[in-house]
Amino acid sequence: MTSTFTVHAAAGYERLMGRWSQKLAPLFIGFAGVADGEKILDVGCGIGSLTFALAGAADLAEICAVDYSPVFVEETIRRNKDPRIKVRQADACDLPFEGARFDRAMALLVLHFVPESGKAVAEMRRVVRPGGVVAAAVWDHLGGMPGMRMMVDTVAALSESGRQLRRRFCFQPMMQPGEMQRSFVEQGLVNVTQTQLMIRMDYQNFDDYWAPIAAGEGPLGKYVATLDTAERARTDAAVRDAYEAGRPDGPRSFANDAWACRGIVP
Ligand SMILES: C[S@@+](CC[C@H](N)C(=O)[O-])C[C@H]1O[C@@H](n2cnc3c(N)ncnc32)[C@H](O)[C@@H]1O
């Protein structure tokens, strides 16, 4: 298996994560760097949060965006109005490009969904020219995402399948401290640096937080979709209680921390 990401619908992804990855993208670009005239590869573009942010960040020669999901490829093509952006379906572990074709390869919130994530880093290195940059960011599900931990801790208290979900969620590839940095070094990148990028996810109310998950979007939504009616009602009520935290329903704001790494191709 080359991807563990669950795609339901592009609109659901927008509400679950796309609106937040749009906030994260400028921070990631600031860390990865970008310069006029460059050719950039966006690996795992989703619905284009990084792709379109890159297009506005510099006078780039070309942006190639690839994603494993045909649903997202189609949606990014539909949204695109920029002739410099080319979108196609591809696997991060087997990129359909010749070596040294790009100045930078970037992957925003992707590597934790790639079981052989080291292979994806190796491929990103292969397609970037010597002196160019490989950069990636993944969420820190275990220690840096209280809004989602709130849900997985709640379901873990309700059932064994919830405990299994929490274990999977907290220990996806590249998420442990230093793990992605080590992988970059193992794949032969040099001057590897790691940082943390923080955004806040601001929800209007419980429905704003829960609706995309309740609709089956993403890994947490996939879990919710497996529950029978009684388990589902119990889960909805318990997660609502955790969200509200003893106050009336309304806006809540959660910090979210991503590990980010960049390295140079020797
Ligand atoms: C959380 S989304 C991030 C999307 C986008 N970069 C963003 O920041 O909104 C993860 C994306 O990685 C893609 N993905 C997962 N495994 C992949 C693989 N092996 N090759 C290419 N894309 C992959 C998924 O299809 C999905 O679009």
Short mmCIF file of C-alpha atoms and ligand atoms in Angstrom, two decimals:
data_model
loop_
_atom_site.label_atom_id
_atom_site.label_comp_id
_atom_site.label_asym_id
_atom_site.label_seq_id
_atom_site.Cartn_x
_atom_site.Cartn_y
_atom_site.Cartn_z
CA MET A 1 0.00 0.00 0.00
CA THR A 2 1.39 3.35 -0.97
CA SER A 3 -1.11 5.69 0.73
CA THR A 4 -3.16 5.40 3.91
CA PHE A 5 -5.05 8.61 3.24
CA THR A 6 -8.82 8.30 2.96
CA VAL A 7 -10.44 10.50 0.36
CA HIS A 8 -14.17 10.93 0.55
CA ALA A 9 -14.98 14.20 -1.22
CA ALA A 10 -12.97 17.30 -2.08
CA ALA A 11 -15.49 19.61 -0.38
CA GLY A 12 -15.28 17.55 2.82
CA TYR A 13 -11.48 17.70 2.76
CA GLU A 14 -11.64 21.47 2.34
CA ARG A 15 -13.66 21.72 5.56
CA LEU A 16 -11.66 19.11 7.48
CA MET A 17 -8.13 20.19 6.56
CA GLY A 18 -7.88 22.28 3.38
CA ARG A 19 -8.90 25.49 5.17
CA TRP A 20 -6.13 24.89 7.72
CA SER A 21 -3.42 23.75 5.28
CA GLN A 22 -4.07 27.05 3.47
CA LYS A 23 -3.02 28.79 6.71
CA LEU A 24 0.01 26.52 7.14
CA ALA A 25 1.24 26.79 3.53
CA PRO A 26 2.78 30.31 3.79
CA LEU A 27 4.69 29.30 6.95
CA PHE A 28 5.97 26.18 5.19
CA ILE A 29 7.01 28.17 2.11
CA GLY A 30 8.83 30.63 4.38
CA PHE A 31 10.79 27.73 5.85
CA ALA A 32 11.39 25.79 2.59
CA GLY A 33 12.23 28.93 0.61
CA VAL A 34 11.27 29.85 -2.92
CA ALA A 35 12.84 32.12 -5.57
CA ASP A 36 11.80 33.68 -8.86
CA GLY A 37 12.37 31.51 -11.93
CA GLU A 38 12.34 28.18 -10.07
CA LYS A 39 10.63 24.93 -11.00
CA ILE A 40 8.86 23.42 -7.98
CA LEU A 41 7.30 20.03 -7.34
CA ASP A 42 4.37 19.84 -4.87
CA VAL A 43 4.09 16.20 -3.77
CA GLY A 44 0.65 15.18 -2.46
CA CYS A 45 -1.02 18.42 -3.49
CA GLY A 46 -4.51 17.51 -2.20
CA ILE A 47 -6.84 20.24 -3.43
CA GLY A 48 -3.93 22.64 -3.98
CA SER A 49 -3.38 24.54 -0.71
CA LEU A 50 0.41 24.63 -1.21
CA THR A 51 0.24 24.67 -5.02
CA PHE A 52 -1.75 27.90 -5.19
CA ALA A 53 0.17 29.51 -2.32
CA LEU A 54 3.41 28.82 -4.21
CA ALA A 55 1.98 30.45 -7.34
CA GLY A 56 1.47 33.66 -5.37
CA ALA A 57 4.77 33.52 -3.45
CA ALA A 58 7.24 34.11 -6.31
CA ASP A 59 7.49 34.49 -10.06
CA LEU A 60 8.01 30.77 -10.61
CA ALA A 61 8.75 29.17 -13.98
CA GLU A 62 6.72 26.03 -13.29
CA ILE A 63 4.80 24.28 -10.51
CA CYS A 64 4.14 20.56 -10.94
CA ALA A 65 1.59 19.18 -8.50
CA VAL A 66 1.01 15.46 -8.04
CA ASP A 67 -1.34 13.47 -5.85
CA TYR A 68 -2.16 9.80 -5.45
CA SER A 69 -5.90 10.48 -5.34
CA PRO A 70 -7.64 11.01 -8.71
CA VAL A 71 -10.42 12.87 -6.83
CA PHE A 72 -7.95 15.51 -5.62
CA VAL A 73 -6.12 15.70 -8.95
CA GLU A 74 -9.42 16.41 -10.68
CA GLU A 75 -10.37 19.06 -8.09
CA THR A 76 -6.99 20.83 -8.29
CA ILE A 77 -7.21 20.89 -12.10
CA ARG A 78 -10.75 22.30 -11.78
CA ARG A 79 -9.57 25.08 -9.46
CA ASN A 80 -6.46 25.95 -11.45
CA LYS A 81 -6.36 29.04 -13.66
CA ASP A 82 -2.56 29.41 -13.80
CA PRO A 83 -0.80 28.06 -16.92
CA ARG A 84 2.43 27.53 -14.93
CA ILE A 85 0.68 24.88 -12.81
CA LYS A 86 0.58 21.30 -14.14
CA VAL A 87 -1.34 18.70 -12.13
CA ARG A 88 -1.20 14.92 -12.52
CA GLN A 89 -1.83 11.70 -10.66
CA ALA A 90 1.35 10.07 -9.29
CA ASP A 91 2.73 8.12 -6.37
CA ALA A 92 5.25 9.95 -4.16
CA CYS A 93 7.25 6.69 -4.03
CA ASP A 94 7.55 6.50 -7.81
CA LEU A 95 7.62 10.03 -9.20
CA PRO A 96 7.17 10.21 -12.97
CA PHE A 97 9.97 12.74 -13.54
CA GLU A 98 13.58 12.52 -14.66
CA GLY A 99 16.35 13.17 -12.14
CA ALA A 100 17.37 16.73 -11.19
CA ARG A 101 14.33 18.24 -12.97
CA PHE A 102 13.25 20.60 -10.15
CA ASP A 103 14.81 23.31 -7.97
CA ARG A 104 12.69 22.25 -4.99
CA ALA A 105 10.37 19.43 -4.01
CA MET A 106 7.91 20.04 -1.19
CA ALA A 107 5.37 17.85 0.59
CA LEU A 108 2.88 19.50 2.96
CA LEU A 109 1.06 17.13 5.36
CA VAL A 110 1.73 14.10 3.15
CA LEU A 111 4.58 11.89 4.38
CA HIS A 112 2.67 10.63 7.43
CA PHE A 113 0.20 9.01 5.01
CA VAL A 114 2.93 7.21 3.05
CA PRO A 115 3.82 3.84 4.66
CA GLU A 116 7.21 3.80 2.89
CA SER A 117 7.81 7.46 3.66
CA GLY A 118 11.64 7.15 3.36
CA LYS A 119 11.15 6.04 -0.23
CA ALA A 120 9.14 9.20 -0.91
CA VAL A 121 11.96 11.34 0.53
CA ALA A 122 14.44 9.45 -1.70
CA GLU A 123 12.26 10.15 -4.73
CA MET A 124 11.99 13.84 -3.84
CA ARG A 125 15.78 13.96 -3.56
CA ARG A 126 16.20 12.20 -6.94
CA VAL A 127 14.08 14.71 -8.87
CA VAL A 128 15.75 17.81 -7.36
CA ARG A 129 18.97 19.21 -8.84
CA PRO A 130 22.21 19.35 -6.80
CA GLY A 131 22.01 22.42 -4.57
CA GLY A 132 18.21 22.34 -4.63
CA VAL A 133 15.92 21.85 -1.63
CA VAL A 134 13.72 19.01 -0.39
CA ALA A 135 11.22 20.05 2.30
CA ALA A 136 8.33 18.39 4.10
CA ALA A 137 5.97 19.02 7.00
CA VAL A 138 3.79 16.57 8.96
CA TRP A 139 1.45 17.12 11.90
CA ASP A 140 2.59 16.07 15.35
CA HIS A 141 -0.54 14.05 16.15
CA LEU A 142 0.74 12.76 19.49
CA GLY A 143 1.96 15.95 21.12
CA GLY A 144 0.98 18.88 18.92
CA MET A 145 -2.68 18.55 17.99
CA PRO A 146 -4.94 18.93 21.04
CA GLY A 147 -8.11 19.41 18.96
CA MET A 148 -7.74 16.00 17.32
CA ARG A 149 -6.24 14.32 20.41
CA MET A 150 -9.45 15.36 22.16
CA MET A 151 -11.41 13.18 19.74
CA VAL A 152 -9.09 10.16 19.75
CA ASP A 153 -8.71 10.22 23.55
CA THR A 154 -12.48 10.35 23.88
CA VAL A 155 -13.09 7.36 21.58
CA ALA A 156 -10.21 5.47 23.23
CA ALA A 157 -12.07 5.78 26.54
CA LEU A 158 -15.19 4.31 24.93
CA SER A 159 -13.95 1.16 23.17
CA GLU A 160 -11.07 -1.09 22.17
CA SER A 161 -11.46 -0.05 18.52
CA GLY A 162 -11.13 3.55 19.71
CA ARG A 163 -7.89 2.64 21.49
CA GLN A 164 -6.60 1.11 18.26
CA LEU A 165 -7.55 4.25 16.34
CA ARG A 166 -5.61 6.37 18.84
CA ARG A 167 -2.51 4.17 18.50
CA ARG A 168 -2.61 4.38 14.69
CA PHE A 169 -3.29 8.12 14.76
CA CYS A 170 -0.54 9.04 17.22
CA PHE A 171 2.20 6.98 15.58
CA GLN A 172 1.92 7.59 11.85
CA PRO A 173 5.22 7.74 9.94
CA MET A 174 7.59 10.70 10.46
CA MET A 175 5.72 12.11 13.46
CA GLN A 176 8.03 11.30 16.33
CA PRO A 177 10.56 13.94 17.41
CA GLY A 178 13.60 13.81 15.10
CA GLU A 179 12.16 11.00 12.92
CA MET A 180 11.81 13.01 9.72
CA GLN A 181 15.18 14.68 10.23
CA ARG A 182 16.84 11.25 10.52
CA SER A 183 15.10 10.09 7.35
CA PHE A 184 16.31 13.15 5.43
CA VAL A 185 19.90 12.43 6.56
CA GLU A 186 19.54 8.70 5.70
CA GLN A 187 18.42 9.64 2.20
CA GLY A 188 21.63 11.61 1.71
CA LEU A 189 20.34 15.16 2.09
CA VAL A 190 22.79 17.61 3.67
CA ASN A 191 22.43 20.69 5.91
CA VAL A 192 19.22 19.15 7.21
CA THR A 193 17.28 21.40 9.56
CA GLN A 194 14.07 20.84 11.46
CA THR A 195 11.61 23.32 12.88
CA GLN A 196 8.04 23.49 14.17
CA LEU A 197 5.30 25.43 12.43
CA MET A 198 2.23 26.40 14.43
CA ILE A 199 -1.22 27.51 13.32
CA ARG A 200 -4.47 27.71 15.21
CA MET A 201 -7.63 25.98 14.04
CA ASP A 202 -10.58 28.19 14.99
CA TYR A 203 -14.03 26.61 14.97
CA GLN A 204 -17.34 28.49 15.16
CA ASN A 205 -19.06 25.75 17.14
CA PHE A 206 -19.12 21.97 17.64
CA ASP A 207 -20.77 21.34 14.27
CA ASP A 208 -18.02 23.28 12.51
CA TYR A 209 -15.45 20.98 14.19
CA TRP A 210 -17.34 17.71 13.91
CA ALA A 211 -19.30 17.83 10.63
CA PRO A 212 -16.44 16.81 8.28
CA ILE A 213 -15.43 13.92 10.56
CA ALA A 214 -19.08 12.91 11.04
CA ALA A 215 -19.40 12.87 7.23
CA GLY A 216 -16.61 10.27 7.02
CA GLU A 217 -13.74 12.52 5.93
CA GLY A 218 -10.08 11.69 6.72
CA PRO A 219 -8.78 8.87 8.98
CA LEU A 220 -10.96 9.92 11.93
CA GLY A 221 -14.03 10.11 9.70
CA LYS A 222 -13.25 6.65 8.37
CA TYR A 223 -13.35 5.35 11.95
CA VAL A 224 -16.63 7.09 12.77
CA ALA A 225 -18.19 5.55 9.65
CA THR A 226 -17.55 2.05 11.07
CA LEU A 227 -19.66 2.64 14.22
CA ASP A 228 -23.17 1.25 14.64
CA THR A 229 -26.03 3.62 15.52
CA ALA A 230 -25.71 3.27 19.30
CA GLU A 231 -21.91 3.61 19.31
CA ARG A 232 -22.20 6.52 16.98
CA ALA A 233 -24.65 8.38 19.24
CA ARG A 234 -22.42 7.72 22.26
CA THR A 235 -19.36 8.97 20.37
CA ASP A 236 -21.06 12.11 19.07
CA ALA A 237 -22.24 13.00 22.59
CA ALA A 238 -18.86 12.29 24.23
CA VAL A 239 -16.85 14.27 21.67
CA ARG A 240 -19.34 17.14 21.93
CA ASP A 241 -18.86 17.12 25.71
CA ALA A 242 -15.07 17.26 25.26
CA TYR A 243 -15.37 20.10 22.75
CA GLU A 244 -17.70 22.15 24.92
CA ALA A 245 -15.57 21.49 28.02
CA GLY A 246 -18.33 22.54 30.40
CA ARG A 247 -19.32 25.76 28.66
CA PRO A 248 -22.13 26.39 26.15
CA ASP A 249 -21.37 25.43 22.56
CA GLY A 250 -19.59 28.17 20.61
CA PRO A 251 -16.19 29.13 19.22
CA ARG A 252 -13.11 27.17 20.30
CA SER A 253 -9.52 27.62 19.14
CA PHE A 254 -6.85 24.89 19.10
CA ALA A 255 -3.09 25.14 18.56
CA ASN A 256 -1.67 22.76 15.93
CA ASP A 257 2.00 22.05 15.58
CA ALA A 258 3.73 20.54 12.53
CA TRP A 259 7.25 19.21 12.28
CA ALA A 260 9.00 20.63 9.20
CA CYS A 261 12.32 19.55 7.68
CA ARG A 262 14.44 20.85 4.85
CA GLY A 263 17.64 19.52 3.34
CA ILE A 264 19.89 20.27 0.40
CA VAL A 265 20.63 17.83 -2.42
CA PRO A 266 24.43 17.37 -2.51
C1 LIG B 1 -3.60 15.71 4.42
S1 LIG B 1 -3.58 15.70 2.69
C2 LIG B 1 -2.51 17.09 2.32
C3 LIG B 1 -2.84 17.71 1.01
C4 LIG B 1 -2.19 19.05 0.73
N1 LIG B 1 -0.76 18.95 0.60
C5 LIG B 1 -2.57 20.02 1.80
O1 LIG B 1 -1.66 20.46 2.53
O2 LIG B 1 -3.75 20.34 1.93
C6 LIG B 1 -2.54 14.32 2.29
C7 LIG B 1 -2.42 14.15 0.79
O3 LIG B 1 -1.37 13.21 0.51
C8 LIG B 1 -1.79 12.46 -0.61
N2 LIG B 1 -0.98 11.22 -0.63
C9 LIG B 1 -0.94 10.24 0.31
N3 LIG B 1 -0.10 9.26 -0.06
C10 LIG B 1 0.42 9.64 -1.27
C11 LIG B 1 1.35 9.04 -2.18
N4 LIG B 1 1.91 7.87 -1.93
N5 LIG B 1 1.65 9.71 -3.30
C12 LIG B 1 1.07 10.91 -3.58
N6 LIG B 1 0.18 11.52 -2.77
C13 LIG B 1 -0.15 10.89 -1.62
C14 LIG B 1 -3.26 12.21 -0.35
O4 LIG B 1 -3.95 11.78 -1.49
C15 LIG B 1 -3.67 13.60 0.13
O5 LIG B 1 -4.01 14.45 -0.94
#
